[in-house]
Tab-separated table of C-alpha atoms and ligand atoms in Angstrom:
chain	number	residue	atom	x	y	z
A	174	UNK	CA	-11.542	-22.170	1.336
A	175	UNK	CA	-10.936	-26.010	0.786
A	176	UNK	CA	-10.244	-28.270	3.459
A	177	UNK	CA	-6.577	-29.044	2.283
A	178	UNK	CA	-5.713	-25.189	2.376
A	179	UNK	CA	-7.789	-24.343	5.768
A	180	UNK	CA	-5.458	-27.233	6.473
A	181	UNK	CA	-2.083	-26.452	5.477
A	182	UNK	CA	-2.491	-22.728	6.916
A	183	UNK	CA	-3.335	-24.207	10.267
A	184	UNK	CA	-0.954	-26.878	11.038
A	185	UNK	CA	1.677	-24.149	9.234
A	186	UNK	CA	1.105	-21.894	12.105
A	187	UNK	CA	1.774	-24.486	14.370
A	188	UNK	CA	-1.583	-24.759	15.321
A	189	UNK	CA	-1.547	-28.592	16.819
A	190	UNK	CA	1.127	-28.392	18.574
A	191	UNK	CA	0.757	-25.083	20.106
A	192	UNK	CA	-3.735	-24.599	20.513
A	193	UNK	CA	-4.755	-25.327	23.699
A	194	UNK	CA	-6.311	-28.601	24.221
A	195	UNK	CA	-9.644	-27.953	24.996
A	196	UNK	CA	-10.231	-25.620	21.279
A	197	UNK	CA	-10.511	-28.232	18.830
A	198	UNK	CA	-6.990	-28.692	18.668
A	199	UNK	CA	-8.058	-32.279	16.857
A	200	UNK	CA	-10.625	-30.503	14.844
A	201	UNK	CA	-8.840	-27.475	13.036
A	202	UNK	CA	-12.037	-27.814	10.061
A	203	UNK	CA	-13.823	-26.217	13.421
A	204	UNK	CA	-15.047	-22.844	13.801
A	205	UNK	CA	-14.326	-20.537	16.996
A	206	UNK	CA	-17.583	-19.636	18.123
A	207	UNK	CA	-17.792	-16.668	18.901
A	208	UNK	CA	-20.706	-15.080	22.160
A	209	UNK	CA	-21.750	-11.098	20.569
A	210	UNK	CA	-22.157	-9.231	24.261
A	211	UNK	CA	-24.085	-6.167	23.443
A	212	UNK	CA	-26.688	-6.542	19.901
A	213	UNK	CA	-26.668	-2.570	19.875
A	214	UNK	CA	-25.441	-0.574	16.437
A	215	UNK	CA	-22.441	-2.198	15.884
A	216	UNK	CA	-22.937	-5.758	16.065
A	217	UNK	CA	-26.058	-5.797	14.357
A	218	UNK	CA	-24.395	-3.839	11.538
A	219	UNK	CA	-20.882	-4.952	11.441
A	220	UNK	CA	-19.902	-7.369	13.912
A	221	UNK	CA	-22.959	-9.832	12.844
A	222	UNK	CA	-23.012	-10.196	9.154
A	223	UNK	CA	-18.756	-9.784	9.596
A	224	UNK	CA	-19.077	-13.475	11.650
A	225	UNK	CA	-20.816	-14.959	8.215
A	226	UNK	CA	-17.410	-13.962	6.739
A	227	UNK	CA	-15.082	-15.463	8.461
A	228	UNK	CA	-12.999	-18.484	7.987
A	229	UNK	CA	-12.545	-18.970	10.878
A	230	UNK	CA	-15.250	-17.829	13.813
A	231	UNK	CA	-19.126	-18.275	13.508
A	232	UNK	CA	-21.762	-16.464	15.683
A	233	UNK	CA	-22.766	-19.432	18.804
A	234	UNK	CA	-23.919	-16.651	21.486
A	235	UNK	CA	-25.248	-13.505	22.452
A	236	UNK	CA	-25.646	-11.629	25.821
A	237	UNK	CA	-28.187	-9.026	25.865
A	238	UNK	CA	-30.996	-7.379	28.246
A	239	UNK	CA	-33.451	-8.207	25.765
A	240	UNK	CA	-34.299	-12.544	25.419
A	241	UNK	CA	-36.561	-11.637	22.509
A	242	UNK	CA	-34.207	-10.022	20.676
A	243	UNK	CA	-31.300	-12.966	21.349
A	244	UNK	CA	-34.025	-15.118	20.210
A	245	UNK	CA	-34.906	-13.361	16.770
A	246	UNK	CA	-30.635	-13.750	16.743
A	247	UNK	CA	-30.594	-17.325	17.162
A	248	UNK	CA	-33.150	-17.789	14.220
A	249	UNK	CA	-31.196	-15.550	12.178
A	250	UNK	CA	-27.396	-16.948	12.782
A	251	UNK	CA	-28.629	-20.794	13.699
A	252	UNK	CA	-27.571	-21.236	17.044
A	253	UNK	CA	-29.364	-22.816	20.241
A	254	UNK	CA	-31.819	-20.532	21.601
A	255	UNK	CA	-30.428	-21.709	25.037
A	256	UNK	CA	-27.503	-19.623	24.216
A	257	UNK	CA	-29.217	-16.406	24.655
A	258	UNK	CA	-27.727	-15.158	28.039
A	259	UNK	CA	-28.627	-11.946	29.873
A	260	UNK	CA	-25.741	-10.310	31.232
A	261	UNK	CA	-26.401	-11.661	34.820
A	262	UNK	CA	-26.121	-14.821	33.130
A	263	UNK	CA	-23.240	-14.333	31.810
A	264	UNK	CA	-21.198	-17.180	34.623
A	265	UNK	CA	-23.475	-19.983	32.961
A	266	UNK	CA	-20.991	-19.340	29.408
A	267	UNK	CA	-18.558	-21.499	30.988
A	268	UNK	CA	-20.583	-24.735	30.427
A	269	UNK	CA	-21.103	-24.097	26.655
A	270	UNK	CA	-18.231	-25.305	24.754
A	271	UNK	CA	-19.782	-23.774	21.733
A	272	UNK	CA	-17.954	-20.875	23.163
A	273	UNK	CA	-14.601	-20.012	22.339
A	274	UNK	CA	-14.342	-16.485	22.026
A	275	UNK	CA	-16.557	-13.685	23.985
A	276	UNK	CA	-16.726	-9.943	21.955
A	277	UNK	CA	-17.271	-7.277	24.657
A	278	UNK	CA	-19.340	-4.993	22.760
A	279	UNK	CA	-21.657	-2.883	24.983
A	280	UNK	CA	-20.451	1.356	26.063
A	281	UNK	CA	-16.978	1.483	27.673
A	282	UNK	CA	-17.478	1.576	31.436
A	283	UNK	CA	-18.893	-1.653	31.241
A	284	UNK	CA	-15.938	-3.212	29.196
A	285	UNK	CA	-14.216	-4.436	32.513
A	286	UNK	CA	-17.714	-5.845	34.223
A	287	UNK	CA	-18.397	-7.897	30.668
A	288	UNK	CA	-14.627	-9.259	29.685
A	289	UNK	CA	-14.452	-10.330	33.736
A	290	UNK	CA	-17.218	-12.503	33.149
A	291	UNK	CA	-15.965	-13.931	29.970
A	292	UNK	CA	-12.642	-14.585	31.428
A	293	UNK	CA	-13.813	-15.537	34.178
A	294	UNK	CA	-15.830	-18.529	32.275
A	295	UNK	CA	-12.688	-19.630	30.914
A	296	UNK	CA	-13.366	-17.874	27.633
A	297	UNK	CA	-11.175	-15.777	25.541
A	298	UNK	CA	-11.462	-12.234	25.094
A	299	UNK	CA	-12.353	-9.687	21.895
A	300	UNK	CA	-13.208	-6.092	24.052
A	301	UNK	CA	-14.554	-3.390	22.032
A	302	UNK	CA	-12.661	0.328	21.942
A	303	UNK	CA	-12.434	1.872	23.834
A	304	UNK	CA	-10.866	-0.403	26.045
A	305	UNK	CA	-11.908	0.903	28.947
A	306	UNK	CA	-12.813	3.842	30.777
A	307	UNK	CA	-9.425	4.573	32.101
A	308	UNK	CA	-6.060	2.916	32.529
A	309	UNK	CA	-6.633	1.500	35.932
A	310	UNK	CA	-10.038	-0.239	34.577
A	311	UNK	CA	-7.438	-1.160	31.585
A	312	UNK	CA	-5.781	-3.572	34.218
A	313	UNK	CA	-8.576	-4.732	35.643
A	314	UNK	CA	-9.065	-6.091	32.275
A	315	UNK	CA	-5.779	-7.430	31.800
A	316	UNK	CA	-5.277	-8.950	35.048
A	317	UNK	CA	-8.447	-10.442	34.968
A	318	UNK	CA	-7.472	-12.428	31.725
A	319	UNK	CA	-4.079	-13.638	33.084
A	320	UNK	CA	-5.687	-14.769	36.079
A	321	UNK	CA	-7.748	-16.848	33.779
A	322	UNK	CA	-5.335	-17.977	31.217
A	323	UNK	CA	-7.052	-16.255	28.232
A	324	UNK	CA	-6.243	-13.829	24.963
A	325	UNK	CA	-6.906	-10.383	25.463
A	326	UNK	CA	-7.459	-8.125	21.791
A	327	UNK	CA	-8.882	-5.230	21.350
A	328	UNK	CA	-11.084	-4.255	18.393
A	329	UNK	CA	-8.889	-2.148	16.343
A	330	UNK	CA	-10.040	-3.244	12.553
A	331	UNK	CA	-8.054	-0.336	11.287
A	332	UNK	CA	-4.757	-2.901	11.633
A	333	UNK	CA	-6.613	-4.972	9.920
A	334	UNK	CA	-7.132	-2.974	6.703
A	335	UNK	CA	-4.693	-3.200	3.993
A	336	UNK	CA	-4.476	0.959	3.662
A	337	UNK	CA	-3.497	1.493	7.024
A	338	UNK	CA	-1.238	-1.865	6.505
A	339	UNK	CA	0.507	0.693	3.494
A	340	UNK	CA	1.190	3.054	6.315
A	341	UNK	CA	2.791	0.491	8.524
A	342	UNK	CA	5.039	-0.836	5.635
A	343	UNK	CA	6.528	2.523	5.056
A	344	UNK	CA	7.135	2.694	8.681
A	345	UNK	CA	9.231	-0.333	8.596
A	346	UNK	CA	10.767	0.179	5.378
A	347	UNK	CA	11.287	3.757	6.398
A	348	UNK	CA	11.383	4.139	2.209
A	349	UNK	CA	10.493	7.619	3.330
A	350	UNK	CA	12.466	8.284	6.348
A	351	UNK	CA	10.671	9.243	9.436
A	352	UNK	CA	7.414	10.838	9.281
A	353	UNK	CA	8.140	14.347	11.714
A	354	UNK	CA	4.650	15.784	10.996
A	355	UNK	CA	1.151	14.377	11.139
A	356	UNK	CA	-2.178	16.115	11.008
A	357	UNK	CA	-5.673	13.788	11.793
A	358	UNK	CA	-9.005	14.438	12.434
A	359	UNK	CA	-11.914	12.308	13.328
A	360	UNK	CA	-15.535	13.873	13.642
A	361	UNK	CA	-19.096	13.768	13.233
A	362	UNK	CA	-22.103	15.437	13.893
A	363	UNK	CA	-24.415	13.472	16.739
A	364	UNK	CA	-27.575	14.206	16.674
A	365	UNK	CA	-29.166	11.887	18.969
A	366	UNK	CA	-29.127	11.545	22.605
A	367	UNK	CA	-27.052	8.380	23.722
A	368	UNK	CA	-24.192	7.154	25.735
A	369	UNK	CA	-21.817	8.190	24.183
A	370	UNK	CA	-22.516	12.039	25.323
A	371	UNK	CA	-22.576	10.269	29.320
A	372	UNK	CA	-18.827	10.687	30.725
A	373	UNK	CA	-20.678	7.462	33.397
A	374	UNK	CA	-20.758	5.099	30.673
A	375	UNK	CA	-18.505	6.886	27.873
A	376	UNK	CA	-16.092	7.605	29.861
A	377	UNK	CA	-15.506	11.063	28.057
A	378	UNK	CA	-17.146	12.775	24.699
A	379	UNK	CA	-15.492	12.317	21.488
A	380	UNK	CA	-11.908	11.607	22.560
A	381	UNK	CA	-12.864	8.361	23.837
A	382	UNK	CA	-15.011	7.171	20.996
A	383	UNK	CA	-13.313	9.009	17.799
A	384	UNK	CA	-10.386	10.544	18.457
A	385	UNK	CA	-9.321	7.446	19.989
A	386	UNK	CA	-8.623	6.355	16.320
A	387	UNK	CA	-6.365	9.419	15.743
A	388	UNK	CA	-3.610	8.239	18.533
A	389	UNK	CA	-3.908	4.608	17.232
A	390	UNK	CA	-3.109	6.128	13.806
A	391	UNK	CA	-0.581	8.676	14.936
A	392	UNK	CA	1.910	5.797	16.941
A	393	UNK	CA	1.175	3.323	13.856
A	394	UNK	CA	2.783	6.511	11.874
A	395	UNK	CA	5.890	6.783	14.539
A	396	UNK	CA	5.925	3.768	15.205
A	397	UNK	CA	6.512	4.811	19.018
A	398	UNK	CA	4.305	5.578	21.980
A	399	UNK	CA	4.169	9.351	22.122
A	400	UNK	CA	6.049	11.154	25.304
A	401	UNK	CA	3.856	14.012	25.966
A	402	UNK	CA	0.250	15.277	25.223
A	403	UNK	CA	-0.957	19.151	25.221
A	404	UNK	CA	-4.573	19.663	24.295
A	405	UNK	CA	-7.269	22.214	24.607
A	406	UNK	CA	-11.172	21.557	25.252
A	407	UNK	CA	-13.350	23.954	22.244
A	408	UNK	CA	-16.197	26.107	24.107
A	409	UNK	CA	-19.129	23.731	23.465
A	410	UNK	CA	-22.135	25.134	21.864
A	411	UNK	CA	-24.831	22.813	23.191
A	412	UNK	CA	-23.678	22.559	26.093
A	413	UNK	CA	-27.403	20.738	27.079
A	414	UNK	CA	-26.040	18.151	24.664
A	415	UNK	CA	-23.135	17.242	26.230
A	416	UNK	CA	-23.201	18.034	30.274
A	417	UNK	CA	-20.335	16.224	31.262
A	418	UNK	CA	-18.255	15.174	28.238
A	419	UNK	CA	-16.046	17.878	25.734
A	420	UNK	CA	-17.951	18.641	22.464
A	421	UNK	CA	-14.396	19.259	20.759
A	422	UNK	CA	-11.467	18.843	21.594
A	423	UNK	CA	-7.601	19.673	19.841
A	424	UNK	CA	-4.355	18.010	20.879
A	425	UNK	CA	-0.751	17.650	19.817
A	426	UNK	CA	0.827	14.484	20.616
A	427	UNK	CA	4.937	14.330	20.877
A	428	UNK	CA	7.268	11.226	19.788
A	429	UNK	CA	10.756	10.311	21.057
A	430	UNK	CA	12.565	11.524	18.147
A	431	UNK	CA	10.558	14.618	17.590
A	432	UNK	CA	7.735	14.713	15.417
A	433	UNK	CA	3.919	15.638	16.619
A	434	UNK	CA	0.854	14.784	15.441
A	435	UNK	CA	-1.845	17.539	15.411
A	436	UNK	CA	-5.340	15.906	15.772
A	437	UNK	CA	-8.897	17.205	16.365
A	438	UNK	CA	-12.307	14.982	16.970
A	439	UNK	CA	-15.578	16.219	17.703
A	440	UNK	CA	-19.665	15.911	18.161
A	441	UNK	CA	-20.032	18.698	15.832
A	442	UNK	CA	-18.098	19.068	12.914
A	443	UNK	CA	-17.259	16.240	10.122
A	444	UNK	CA	-13.714	15.148	9.866
A	445	UNK	CA	-12.254	11.450	8.398
A	446	UNK	CA	-8.384	12.015	7.603
A	447	UNK	CA	-4.425	11.376	8.348
A	448	UNK	CA	-1.905	12.910	7.005
A	449	UNK	CA	2.287	12.240	7.362
A	450	UNK	CA	5.039	14.017	6.191
A	451	UNK	CA	8.622	12.310	5.712
A	452	UNK	CA	11.475	14.156	5.015
A	453	UNK	CA	11.378	11.519	1.680
A	454	UNK	CA	7.735	11.860	0.746
A	455	UNK	CA	4.484	12.043	2.388
A	456	UNK	CA	1.162	9.230	2.609
A	457	UNK	CA	-2.461	10.578	2.924
A	458	UNK	CA	-5.778	8.762	3.550
A	459	UNK	CA	-8.889	10.946	3.425
A	460	UNK	CA	-11.515	9.125	4.383
A	461	UNK	CA	-8.841	7.386	6.924
A	462	UNK	CA	-11.200	5.572	9.505
A	463	UNK	CA	-14.368	4.354	8.071
A	464	UNK	CA	-14.908	1.088	7.224
A	465	UNK	CA	-14.997	0.754	3.889
A	466	UNK	CA	-14.161	3.354	1.341
A	467	UNK	CA	-10.935	4.380	2.322
A	468	UNK	CA	-8.643	6.280	-0.191
A	469	UNK	CA	-5.566	7.818	-0.229
A	470	UNK	CA	-2.096	8.253	-1.509
A	471	UNK	CA	1.653	8.488	-1.021
A	472	UNK	CA	4.013	11.050	-3.118
A	473	UNK	CA	4.549	8.180	-5.315
A	474	UNK	CA	0.842	8.694	-6.184
A	475	UNK	CA	-2.774	7.362	-5.752
A	476	UNK	CA	-3.159	4.011	-3.724
A	477	UNK	CA	-5.094	1.490	-5.514
A	478	UNK	CA	-6.560	-1.310	-3.349
A	479	UNK	CA	-9.309	-3.446	-2.892
A	480	UNK	CA	-11.297	-3.420	-0.201
A	481	UNK	CA	-11.971	-5.876	2.391
A	482	UNK	CA	-14.223	-6.768	5.638
A	483	UNK	CA	-12.519	-5.405	8.453
A	484	UNK	CA	-13.812	-6.889	11.323
A	485	UNK	CA	-13.966	-10.674	9.380
A	486	UNK	CA	-10.172	-10.277	8.882
A	487	UNK	CA	-10.031	-8.439	12.888
A	488	UNK	CA	-11.973	-11.773	14.387
A	489	UNK	CA	-10.119	-14.929	12.011
A	490	UNK	CA	-7.162	-12.612	13.233
A	491	UNK	CA	-7.760	-13.604	17.092
A	492	UNK	CA	-9.354	-17.042	16.482
A	493	UNK	CA	-5.769	-17.803	14.840
A	494	UNK	CA	-4.228	-16.240	17.498
A	495	UNK	CA	-6.447	-18.652	20.009
A	496	UNK	CA	-5.998	-21.759	17.732
A	497	UNK	CA	-2.217	-21.047	17.023
A	498	UNK	CA	-1.147	-20.060	20.833
A	499	UNK	CA	-0.283	-16.696	20.103
A	500	UNK	CA	-0.910	-12.904	20.991
A	501	UNK	CA	-2.795	-11.013	19.324
A	502	UNK	CA	-0.872	-7.762	17.531
A	503	UNK	CA	-3.636	-5.235	18.990
A	504	UNK	CA	-3.490	-6.928	22.545
A	505	UNK	CA	-4.758	-5.963	25.860
A	506	UNK	CA	-1.269	-3.316	26.110
A	507	UNK	CA	-2.013	-1.847	22.984
A	508	UNK	CA	-5.395	-0.687	24.163
A	509	UNK	CA	-3.587	0.237	27.678
A	510	UNK	CA	-1.027	2.610	26.104
A	511	UNK	CA	-4.012	4.355	24.243
A	512	UNK	CA	-5.810	4.879	27.597
A	513	UNK	CA	-2.852	6.274	28.763
A	514	UNK	CA	-2.367	8.577	25.766
A	515	UNK	CA	-6.138	9.743	26.348
A	516	UNK	CA	-5.723	10.427	30.140
A	517	UNK	CA	-2.164	12.583	29.135
A	518	UNK	CA	-4.896	14.124	26.493
A	519	UNK	CA	-7.346	14.700	29.487
A	520	UNK	CA	-4.988	16.041	31.662
A	521	UNK	CA	-3.069	18.782	29.735
A	522	UNK	CA	-6.974	20.081	28.591
A	523	UNK	CA	-7.606	20.341	32.066
A	524	UNK	CA	-4.470	21.778	32.993
A	525	UNK	CA	-5.042	24.571	30.964
A	526	UNK	CA	-2.974	23.529	28.069
A	527	UNK	CA	-0.059	22.330	30.040
A	528	UNK	CA	2.129	19.793	27.831
A	529	UNK	CA	1.853	16.307	30.145
A	530	UNK	CA	4.100	13.533	29.424
A	531	UNK	CA	2.582	10.071	29.337
A	532	UNK	CA	2.706	7.542	31.982
B	254	NAD	P1	-25.255	0.837	20.740
B	254	NAD	O1	-25.525	1.597	21.443
B	254	NAD	O2	-25.146	0.736	19.854
B	254	NAD	O3	-24.755	-0.646	21.860
B	254	NAD	C1	-24.711	-0.909	22.632
B	254	NAD	C2	-25.082	-2.446	23.320
B	254	NAD	O4	-24.794	-1.790	24.794
B	254	NAD	C3	-26.437	-2.020	23.310
B	254	NAD	O5	-26.842	-3.302	22.811
B	254	NAD	C4	-27.080	-1.876	24.502
B	254	NAD	O6	-28.580	-2.434	25.073
B	254	NAD	C5	-25.674	-2.616	25.437
B	254	NAD	N1	-25.812	-2.012	26.907
B	254	NAD	C6	-25.581	-2.863	27.695
B	254	NAD	N2	-26.342	-2.427	29.027
B	254	NAD	C7	-26.355	-1.040	28.956
B	254	NAD	C8	-26.327	-0.020	28.968
B	254	NAD	N3	-26.078	0.154	30.620
B	254	NAD	N4	-26.445	1.186	28.773
B	254	NAD	C9	-25.911	0.848	27.367
B	254	NAD	N5	-26.455	0.549	26.823
B	254	NAD	C10	-25.370	-1.369	27.289
B	254	NAD	O7	-24.063	1.133	20.500
B	254	NAD	P2	-22.441	0.680	20.033
B	254	NAD	O8	-22.848	1.494	18.273
B	254	NAD	O9	-22.653	-0.935	19.160
B	254	NAD	O10	-21.030	1.020	20.531
B	254	NAD	C11	-21.075	-0.276	21.614
B	254	NAD	C12	-19.374	-1.056	21.670
B	254	NAD	O11	-18.428	-1.046	20.061
B	254	NAD	C13	-18.776	0.529	22.311
B	254	NAD	O12	-17.202	0.439	22.737
B	254	NAD	C14	-18.129	1.624	21.021
B	254	NAD	O13	-16.888	2.435	21.151
B	254	NAD	C15	-17.625	0.159	20.432
B	254	NAD	N6	-18.301	0.789	18.695
B	254	NAD	C16	-16.525	-0.095	18.244
B	254	NAD	C17	-16.582	0.648	16.531
B	254	NAD	C18	-15.527	-0.047	15.462
B	254	NAD	O14	-15.465	0.762	14.425
B	254	NAD	N7	-14.846	-0.445	16.045
B	254	NAD	C19	-17.603	1.056	16.073
B	254	NAD	C20	-18.856	1.419	16.914
B	254	NAD	C21	-19.307	1.054	17.748
């Protein structure tokens, strides 16, 4: 992009007037520095490569349990080895002016620990989904960011995908009327032992990891927060593998206008779809939740849309929020809302499928 175009983009959005002074208000050409916390599958496969495609960010530091891995990242991404931190030395990020945003990509039950460390170091916080493992822990993150005066965003990449934007457009225009009947499923067959099957780190089973996408999509399609949930946990086929988390769960969300979303998630099946029906038409995505290759149609015909790098757009959006002094459209309140819905779903399943209100 030309420097003039970038200048106009930033100044049109009021970057100079609103940006926090320590964030390059005098240098709109500078990309914001991002530190990735946790160099696992998602950082390695998606976020690192996406950072090379961002317009407003660059990888400037990492936090990892493996200094050797961190040094390799420093060489690959061109930042100094002094910008490799351990989880216990994250406090030193406070002295690194090259880091503006800390992106927490560790297992969910560690998000509060890492977000607090980032906020205390004075860095803006991007936290992966699910935000944490309970609404109480989400509050801890929200309060830490508030106290430090830093911004908070959740890694809800699908809000930056144009297929999902089509759904939001239909909700905004009400072209088909309200979507009253929705179905969605996200499931895969887990073969390898990992934190995702450990309650202490994951907070739950596939509902926390995959089902949350269906919860998100249902809220998008309904344009509202559900009032209640009913849920059933299915019998385990591999109880030795899924000792203290569910293997498969079905649930129904009920929205204030009476709309319902029937949903399913599992670590022992394959599903990746979402459909919403209204009086005047329908919307469907299949696959719905992938990083790319999303496909779908509405009652008007197939959706013909070019793919994007969701993660690059998501990180650029947060960088612009930081530069422009705006709140993220996928902020802490949304992460907390989804955890409240997840808690209602688990409470219903634990109560034998009784209707539980979302609080
Ligand atoms: P992963 O297991 O591949 O990576 C986790 C990282 O955390 C590893 O680098 C690991 O070393 C580190 N870690 C630090 N302390 C740990 C501990 N005590 N136990 C286990 N690991 C520890 O997992 P991942 O797939 O990269 O997922 C990480 C986060 O990203 C999760 O919150 C997950 O939900 C999220 N995620 C989001 C998406 C998305 O599309 N938005 C996709 C995948 C993962």
